[in-house]
Amino acid sequence: MIFGLFRKRNNNRSIVDRQYAILTAAGRAPAFYTDMGVPDTVMGRFEMLSLVFILYFRRTRASATSGQEIAQEIVDAFFLDIDYSIRELGVGDTGVPKRMKKLAGMFYGRLESYAKALDTGDREALAAALARNIHPQDGEMAQPMRRLADWAFAAEAALAVVDEADIAVGSLQVPSPAEEES
């Protein structure tokens, strides 16, 4: 029984790797950084990857068990990738757990605030939350994130109609910002 659990997880590896690559590529779309006011920095990339992963997780929460299992493995891969990136940036072994705890808290805080705005259809609340998180140093003077909020709502709507088969095989595509504007 217990060996069956490990085998299933290994069978998902190629699906998780494929979906993770698609999601990270979506979060790195140049239009976010060139046209939508997201700084092309380590934290700017974290913010965009967080938003894309949040949209993915919101879609998969209604999926079959296999989709939810894959989503959990993608969460694990996301945080392993963050851990690796922190170490690559030169943070010592003793500082990594503290940074990981802070980044995990940031991620789940964003999940909560973005979900609330998305659930209520409140574009202004989402734009305000995005501005607070993407430009925290600017306070009330933060650049409006309305275009990014509009993209998030459009992307969520597009993901809502994605077939379960695409989720099960790890080929769910997140619309690019260019696709949403045309």
Coordinates of N, CA and C in Angstrom, one line a residue:
M1 N 0.8 -1.2 0.0 CA 0.0 0.0 0.0 C 0.9 1.2 0.0
I2 N 1.8 1.3 0.9 CA 2.6 2.5 1.0 C 3.5 2.7 -0.2
F3 N 3.9 1.6 -0.8 CA 4.8 1.8 -2.0 C 3.9 2.2 -3.2
G4 N 2.7 1.9 -3.2 CA 1.8 2.4 -4.3 C 1.7 3.9 -4.2
L5 N 1.7 4.5 -3.1 CA 1.6 6.0 -3.0 C 2.9 6.6 -3.6
F6 N 4.0 6.1 -3.3 CA 5.2 6.6 -3.9 C 5.3 6.4 -5.4
R7 N 4.8 5.3 -5.9 CA 4.8 5.0 -7.3 C 3.9 6.0 -8.0
K8 N 2.7 6.3 -7.5 CA 1.8 7.2 -8.1 C 2.4 8.6 -8.2
R9 N 3.1 9.0 -7.2 CA 3.8 10.3 -7.1 C 4.8 10.4 -8.2
N10 N 5.6 9.3 -8.4 CA 6.6 9.3 -9.4 C 6.0 9.3 -10.8
N11 N 4.9 8.7 -11.0 CA 4.2 8.7 -12.3 C 3.7 10.1 -12.6
N12 N 3.4 10.9 -11.7 CA 3.0 12.3 -11.9 C 4.2 13.2 -12.2
R13 N 5.4 12.7 -12.1 CA 6.6 13.6 -12.2 C 6.6 14.3 -13.6
S14 N 6.4 13.6 -14.6 CA 6.5 14.2 -16.0 C 5.3 15.2 -16.2
I15 N 4.1 14.9 -15.6 CA 3.0 15.8 -15.7 C 3.3 17.0 -14.9
V16 N 3.8 16.9 -13.7 CA 4.1 18.0 -12.9 C 5.2 18.9 -13.5
D17 N 6.2 18.3 -14.0 CA 7.3 19.0 -14.7 C 6.7 19.8 -15.9
R18 N 5.9 19.2 -16.7 CA 5.3 19.8 -17.9 C 4.5 21.0 -17.4
Q19 N 3.6 20.8 -16.5 CA 2.7 21.9 -16.0 C 3.5 23.0 -15.3
Y20 N 4.4 22.6 -14.6 CA 5.3 23.6 -13.9 C 6.0 24.5 -14.9
A21 N 6.5 23.9 -15.9 CA 7.2 24.7 -16.9 C 6.3 25.6 -17.6
I22 N 5.1 25.2 -17.9 CA 4.1 26.0 -18.6 C 3.7 27.2 -17.6
L23 N 3.5 26.9 -16.4 CA 3.1 28.0 -15.4 C 4.2 29.0 -15.2
T24 N 5.5 28.5 -15.1 CA 6.6 29.5 -14.9 C 6.8 30.3 -16.1
A25 N 6.7 29.7 -17.3 CA 6.8 30.5 -18.5 C 5.7 31.6 -18.6
A26 N 4.5 31.2 -18.2 CA 3.4 32.2 -18.2 C 3.8 33.4 -17.3
G27 N 4.3 33.1 -16.1 CA 4.7 34.1 -15.1 C 5.8 35.0 -15.6
R28 N 6.6 34.5 -16.5 CA 7.7 35.3 -17.0 C 7.4 36.0 -18.4
A29 N 6.2 36.0 -18.8 CA 5.8 36.7 -20.0 C 6.3 38.1 -20.0
P30 N 7.1 38.5 -21.0 CA 7.7 39.9 -21.1 C 6.6 41.0 -20.9
A31 N 5.4 40.8 -21.4 CA 4.4 41.9 -21.3 C 4.1 42.3 -19.9
F32 N 4.2 41.4 -18.9 CA 4.0 41.8 -17.5 C 5.0 42.9 -17.1
Y33 N 6.2 42.7 -17.6 CA 7.3 43.6 -17.1 C 7.5 44.8 -18.0
T34 N 7.2 44.7 -19.3 CA 7.3 45.8 -20.2 C 6.1 46.7 -20.3
D35 N 4.9 46.1 -20.2 CA 3.7 46.8 -20.4 C 2.8 47.0 -19.2
M36 N 2.9 46.2 -18.2 CA 2.0 46.2 -17.1 C 2.5 46.7 -15.8
G37 N 3.7 47.2 -15.8 CA 4.3 47.9 -14.6 C 4.8 47.0 -13.5
V38 N 5.1 45.7 -13.9 CA 5.7 44.8 -12.9 C 7.2 45.0 -13.0
P39 N 7.9 45.3 -12.0 CA 9.4 45.4 -12.1 C 10.0 44.0 -12.4
D40 N 11.0 44.1 -13.3 CA 11.7 42.8 -13.7 C 12.8 42.6 -12.7
T41 N 12.4 42.3 -11.5 CA 13.3 42.0 -10.4 C 13.0 40.6 -9.8
V42 N 13.8 40.2 -8.8 CA 13.5 38.9 -8.1 C 12.2 39.0 -7.5
M43 N 11.8 40.0 -6.8 CA 10.5 40.1 -6.2 C 9.4 40.3 -7.2
G44 N 9.7 41.0 -8.3 CA 8.7 41.2 -9.3 C 8.3 39.8 -9.9
R45 N 9.4 39.0 -10.2 CA 9.1 37.7 -10.7 C 8.4 36.8 -9.7
F46 N 8.7 36.9 -8.4 CA 8.0 36.2 -7.4 C 6.5 36.6 -7.4
E47 N 6.2 37.9 -7.5 CA 4.8 38.3 -7.6 C 4.1 37.7 -8.7
M48 N 4.7 37.8 -9.9 CA 4.0 37.2 -11.1 C 3.8 35.7 -11.0
L49 N 4.9 35.0 -10.6 CA 4.7 33.6 -10.4 C 3.6 33.3 -9.4
S50 N 3.6 34.0 -8.3 CA 2.6 33.8 -7.3 C 1.2 34.0 -7.9
L51 N 1.0 35.1 -8.7 CA -0.3 35.3 -9.3 C -0.7 34.2 -10.2
V52 N 0.2 33.7 -11.1 CA -0.1 32.7 -12.0 C -0.4 31.4 -11.3
F53 N 0.4 31.1 -10.3 CA 0.1 29.8 -9.5 C -1.2 29.9 -8.8
I54 N -1.6 31.1 -8.2 CA -2.8 31.3 -7.6 C -4.0 31.0 -8.5
L55 N -3.9 31.6 -9.7 CA -4.9 31.3 -10.7 C -5.0 29.8 -11.1
Y56 N -3.9 29.2 -11.2 CA -3.9 27.7 -11.5 C -4.5 27.0 -10.3
F57 N -4.2 27.3 -9.1 CA -4.7 26.6 -7.9 C -6.2 26.8 -7.8
R58 N -6.7 28.0 -8.1 CA -8.1 28.3 -8.1 C -8.8 27.4 -9.1
R59 N -8.2 27.2 -10.2 CA -8.9 26.3 -11.3 C -8.9 24.9 -10.8
T60 N -7.8 24.4 -10.3 CA -7.7 23.0 -10.0 C -8.4 22.6 -8.7
R61 N -8.8 23.6 -7.9 CA -9.6 23.2 -6.7 C -10.9 22.5 -7.0
A62 N -11.4 22.8 -8.2 CA -12.7 22.1 -8.6 C -12.4 20.9 -9.5
S63 N -11.1 20.5 -9.6 CA -10.8 19.4 -10.5 C -11.0 18.1 -9.7
A64 N -10.9 17.0 -10.5 CA -10.9 15.7 -10.0 C -9.7 15.5 -9.0
T65 N -9.7 14.4 -8.3 CA -8.7 14.1 -7.4 C -7.3 14.2 -8.0
S66 N -7.1 13.6 -9.2 CA -5.8 13.7 -9.9 C -5.3 15.1 -10.1
G67 N -6.2 16.0 -10.5 CA -5.9 17.4 -10.7 C -5.4 18.1 -9.4
Q68 N -6.1 17.7 -8.3 CA -5.7 18.3 -7.0 C -4.4 17.7 -6.6
E69 N -4.1 16.4 -6.8 CA -2.9 15.9 -6.5 C -1.7 16.5 -7.2
I70 N -1.9 16.8 -8.5 CA -0.9 17.4 -9.3 C -0.7 18.8 -8.8
A71 N -1.8 19.5 -8.5 CA -1.7 20.9 -8.0 C -0.8 20.9 -6.7
Q72 N -1.0 19.9 -5.8 CA -0.2 19.9 -4.6 C 1.2 19.6 -4.9
E73 N 1.5 18.8 -5.8 CA 2.9 18.6 -6.2 C 3.5 19.8 -6.8
I74 N 2.7 20.6 -7.5 CA 3.2 21.8 -8.1 C 3.5 22.8 -7.0
V75 N 2.7 22.9 -6.0 CA 2.9 23.8 -4.8 C 4.3 23.4 -4.2
D76 N 4.5 22.1 -4.1 CA 5.8 21.6 -3.5 C 6.9 22.0 -4.4
A77 N 6.8 21.8 -5.7 CA 7.8 22.2 -6.7 C 8.1 23.7 -6.6
F78 N 7.1 24.5 -6.5 CA 7.2 26.0 -6.4 C 8.1 26.3 -5.3
F79 N 7.8 25.8 -4.1 CA 8.5 26.2 -2.9 C 9.9 25.5 -2.9
L80 N 10.1 24.4 -3.5 CA 11.5 23.9 -3.7 C 12.3 24.8 -4.6
D81 N 11.6 25.3 -5.7 CA 12.3 26.2 -6.6 C 12.7 27.5 -5.9
I82 N 11.8 28.0 -5.0 CA 12.1 29.2 -4.3 C 13.3 29.0 -3.4
D83 N 13.3 27.8 -2.7 CA 14.4 27.5 -1.8 C 15.7 27.4 -2.5
Y84 N 15.7 26.8 -3.7 CA 16.9 26.7 -4.5 C 17.3 28.1 -5.0
S85 N 16.4 29.0 -5.4 CA 16.7 30.3 -5.8 C 17.3 31.2 -4.7
I86 N 16.8 31.0 -3.5 CA 17.3 31.8 -2.3 C 18.7 31.4 -2.1
R87 N 19.0 30.1 -2.2 CA 20.4 29.6 -2.0 C 21.3 30.1 -3.1
E88 N 20.8 30.1 -4.3 CA 21.6 30.7 -5.5 C 21.9 32.1 -5.3
L89 N 21.0 32.9 -4.6 CA 21.2 34.3 -4.4 C 22.2 34.5 -3.3
G90 N 22.7 33.4 -2.6 CA 23.7 33.6 -1.6 C 23.3 33.6 -0.2
V91 N 22.0 33.3 0.1 CA 21.6 33.2 1.4 C 22.1 31.9 2.0
G92 N 22.7 32.0 3.2 CA 23.3 30.9 3.9 C 22.3 29.9 4.4
D93 N 22.7 28.7 4.6 CA 21.8 27.6 5.1 C 21.0 28.0 6.3
T94 N 21.6 28.8 7.2 CA 20.8 29.1 8.4 C 19.8 30.2 8.1
G95 N 19.9 31.0 7.1 CA 18.9 32.0 6.8 C 17.8 31.6 5.9
V96 N 18.0 30.4 5.2 CA 17.0 29.9 4.3 C 15.6 29.6 4.9
P97 N 15.6 28.9 6.0 CA 14.2 28.6 6.6 C 13.5 29.9 7.0
K98 N 14.2 30.9 7.5 CA 13.5 32.2 7.9 C 12.9 32.8 6.6
R99 N 13.7 32.9 5.5 CA 13.2 33.5 4.3 C 12.1 32.7 3.7
M100 N 12.2 31.4 3.7 CA 11.1 30.5 3.2 C 9.8 30.7 3.9
K101 N 9.9 30.8 5.2 CA 8.7 31.1 6.0 C 8.1 32.4 5.7
K102 N 8.9 33.4 5.5 CA 8.4 34.7 5.1 C 7.8 34.7 3.7
L103 N 8.4 34.1 2.8 CA 7.9 34.0 1.4 C 6.6 33.1 1.3
A104 N 6.6 32.1 2.1 CA 5.4 31.2 2.1 C 4.2 32.1 2.7
G105 N 4.5 32.8 3.8 CA 3.5 33.7 4.3 C 3.0 34.7 3.3
M106 N 3.9 35.3 2.6 CA 3.6 36.3 1.6 C 2.7 35.6 0.5
F107 N 3.0 34.4 0.1 CA 2.3 33.7 -1.0 C 0.8 33.4 -0.5
Y108 N 0.7 32.9 0.7 CA -0.6 32.5 1.2 C -1.4 33.8 1.5
G109 N -0.8 34.9 1.9 CA -1.5 36.1 2.1 C -2.0 36.6 0.8
R110 N -1.3 36.5 -0.3 CA -1.7 36.9 -1.6 C -2.9 36.1 -2.1
L111 N -2.7 34.8 -1.8 CA -3.8 33.8 -2.2 C -5.1 34.3 -1.6
E112 N -5.1 34.6 -0.3 CA -6.3 35.0 0.4 C -6.8 36.3 -0.2
S113 N -6.0 37.4 -0.3 CA -6.5 38.7 -0.8 C -6.9 38.6 -2.2
Y114 N -6.2 37.9 -3.1 CA -6.6 37.9 -4.5 C -7.8 37.1 -4.7
A115 N -7.9 36.0 -3.9 CA -9.2 35.1 -4.0 C -10.4 35.9 -3.6
K116 N -10.3 36.7 -2.5 CA -11.4 37.5 -2.1 C -11.9 38.4 -3.2
A117 N -10.9 39.1 -3.8 CA -11.3 40.1 -4.9 C -11.8 39.3 -6.1
L118 N -11.2 38.2 -6.5 CA -11.7 37.4 -7.6 C -13.1 36.8 -7.4
D119 N -13.3 36.3 -6.1 CA -14.6 35.7 -5.8 C -15.7 36.8 -5.9
T120 N -15.4 38.0 -5.5 CA -16.5 39.0 -5.5 C -16.5 39.8 -6.8
G121 N -15.6 39.6 -7.7 CA -15.6 40.3 -9.0 C -15.1 41.7 -8.8
D122 N -14.4 42.0 -7.8 CA -13.9 43.4 -7.4 C -12.6 43.7 -8.1
R123 N -12.6 44.2 -9.3 CA -11.4 44.5 -10.0 C -10.5 45.6 -9.3
E124 N -11.2 46.6 -8.7 CA -10.5 47.6 -8.0 C -9.7 47.1 -6.8
A125 N -10.4 46.2 -6.0 CA -9.7 45.6 -4.9 C -8.5 44.7 -5.3
L126 N -8.7 44.0 -6.4 CA -7.6 43.2 -6.9 C -6.4 44.1 -7.4
A127 N -6.8 45.2 -8.1 CA -5.7 46.1 -8.6 C -5.0 46.7 -7.4
A128 N -5.8 47.1 -6.3 CA -5.2 47.7 -5.1 C -4.2 46.7 -4.4
A129 N -4.7 45.4 -4.3 CA -3.8 44.4 -3.7 C -2.6 44.1 -4.5
L130 N -2.7 44.1 -5.8 CA -1.6 43.9 -6.7 C -0.6 45.1 -6.5
A131 N -1.1 46.3 -6.5 CA -0.2 47.5 -6.3 C 0.5 47.4 -5.0
R132 N -0.2 47.1 -3.9 CA 0.4 47.0 -2.6 C 1.5 45.9 -2.6
N133 N 1.3 44.8 -3.3 CA 2.3 43.7 -3.2 C 3.4 43.9 -4.2
I134 N 3.1 44.5 -5.4 CA 4.2 44.6 -6.4 C 5.0 45.8 -6.2
H135 N 4.4 46.9 -5.6 CA 5.1 48.1 -5.4 C 5.0 48.5 -3.9
P136 N 5.4 47.7 -3.0 CA 5.2 48.0 -1.6 C 5.9 49.3 -1.1
Q137 N 7.0 49.6 -1.7 CA 7.7 50.8 -1.2 C 7.0 52.1 -1.6
D138 N 6.0 52.0 -2.6 CA 5.4 53.2 -3.1 C 4.2 53.6 -2.3
G139 N 3.7 52.8 -1.4 CA 2.5 53.1 -0.6 C 1.3 53.6 -1.5
E140 N 0.7 54.7 -1.1 CA -0.4 55.2 -1.8 C -0.1 55.7 -3.2
M141 N 1.2 55.9 -3.5 CA 1.6 56.4 -4.8 C 1.9 55.3 -5.7
A142 N 1.6 54.0 -5.4 CA 1.9 52.9 -6.2 C 1.2 53.0 -7.5
Q143 N 1.9 52.5 -8.5 CA 1.3 52.5 -9.9 C 0.1 51.7 -9.9
P144 N -1.0 52.2 -10.6 CA -2.2 51.4 -10.6 C -2.0 50.1 -11.4
M145 N -2.5 49.0 -10.9 CA -2.4 47.7 -11.5 C -3.6 47.2 -12.2
R146 N -4.4 48.2 -12.7 CA -5.7 47.8 -13.3 C -5.5 46.9 -14.5
R147 N -4.6 47.1 -15.4 CA -4.4 46.2 -16.5 C -4.0 44.8 -16.1
L148 N -3.2 44.7 -15.1 CA -2.8 43.4 -14.5 C -4.1 42.7 -13.9
A149 N -4.9 43.5 -13.2 CA -6.1 43.0 -12.6 C -7.0 42.5 -13.7
D150 N -7.2 43.3 -14.7 CA -8.0 42.9 -15.9 C -7.5 41.6 -16.5
W151 N -6.2 41.5 -16.6 CA -5.6 40.2 -17.2 C -6.0 39.1 -16.3
A152 N -5.8 39.3 -15.0 CA -6.1 38.2 -14.0 C -7.6 37.7 -14.1
F153 N -8.5 38.6 -14.2 CA -9.9 38.2 -14.3 C -10.1 37.5 -15.7
A154 N -9.5 38.0 -16.7 CA -9.7 37.4 -18.0 C -9.0 36.0 -18.0
A155 N -7.9 35.9 -17.4 CA -7.2 34.6 -17.4 C -8.0 33.6 -16.6
E156 N -8.5 34.0 -15.4 CA -9.3 33.1 -14.6 C -10.6 32.6 -15.4
A157 N -11.2 33.5 -16.1 CA -12.3 33.1 -17.0 C -11.9 32.1 -18.0
A158 N -10.8 32.3 -18.6 CA -10.3 31.4 -19.7 C -10.0 30.0 -19.0
L159 N -9.4 30.0 -17.8 CA -9.0 28.8 -17.2 C -10.2 28.0 -16.7
A160 N -11.3 28.7 -16.4 CA -12.5 28.1 -15.9 C -13.1 27.1 -17.0
V161 N -12.8 27.3 -18.2 CA -13.4 26.5 -19.3 C -12.4 25.5 -19.8
V162 N -11.2 25.4 -19.2 CA -10.2 24.4 -19.6 C -10.8 23.0 -19.3
D163 N -10.6 22.1 -20.2 CA -11.1 20.7 -20.1 C -10.2 20.0 -19.0
E164 N -10.9 19.2 -18.2 CA -10.2 18.4 -17.2 C -9.1 17.5 -17.7
A165 N -9.2 17.1 -18.9 CA -8.2 16.3 -19.5 C -6.9 17.0 -19.6
D166 N -7.0 18.3 -19.9 CA -5.8 19.2 -20.0 C -5.1 19.3 -18.7
I167 N -5.9 19.3 -17.6 CA -5.3 19.4 -16.3 C -4.7 18.1 -15.9
A168 N -5.3 17.0 -16.2 CA -4.9 15.7 -15.9 C -3.5 15.3 -16.5
V169 N -3.3 15.9 -17.7 CA -2.0 15.6 -18.4 C -1.0 16.7 -18.2
G170 N -1.3 17.8 -17.5 CA -0.4 18.8 -17.2 C -0.2 19.8 -18.4
S171 N -1.2 20.0 -19.2 CA -1.1 20.9 -20.3 C -2.0 22.1 -20.3
L172 N -2.5 22.5 -19.1 CA -3.3 23.7 -19.0 C -2.4 24.9 -19.3
Q173 N -2.9 25.7 -20.2 CA -2.2 26.9 -20.7 C -2.8 28.1 -20.0
V174 N -2.0 29.0 -19.5 CA -2.4 30.2 -19.0 C -2.4 31.3 -20.1
P175 N -3.4 32.0 -20.3 CA -3.4 33.0 -21.4 C -2.3 34.0 -21.2
S176 N -1.6 34.4 -22.2 CA -0.6 35.4 -22.1 C -1.3 36.8 -22.1
P177 N -0.6 37.8 -21.5 CA -1.2 39.1 -21.5 C -1.5 39.6 -22.9
A178 N -0.7 39.3 -23.9 CA -1.0 39.7 -25.3 C -2.3 39.1 -25.8
E179 N -2.6 37.9 -25.5 CA -3.8 37.2 -25.9 C -5.0 37.9 -25.3
E180 N -4.9 38.3 -24.1 CA -6.1 38.9 -23.4 C -6.4 40.3 -23.9
E181 N -5.4 41.0 -24.5 CA -5.5 42.4 -24.9 C -6.1 42.5 -26.3
S182 N -5.9 41.4 -27.1 CA -6.4 41.5 -28.5 C -7.8 41.1 -28.7

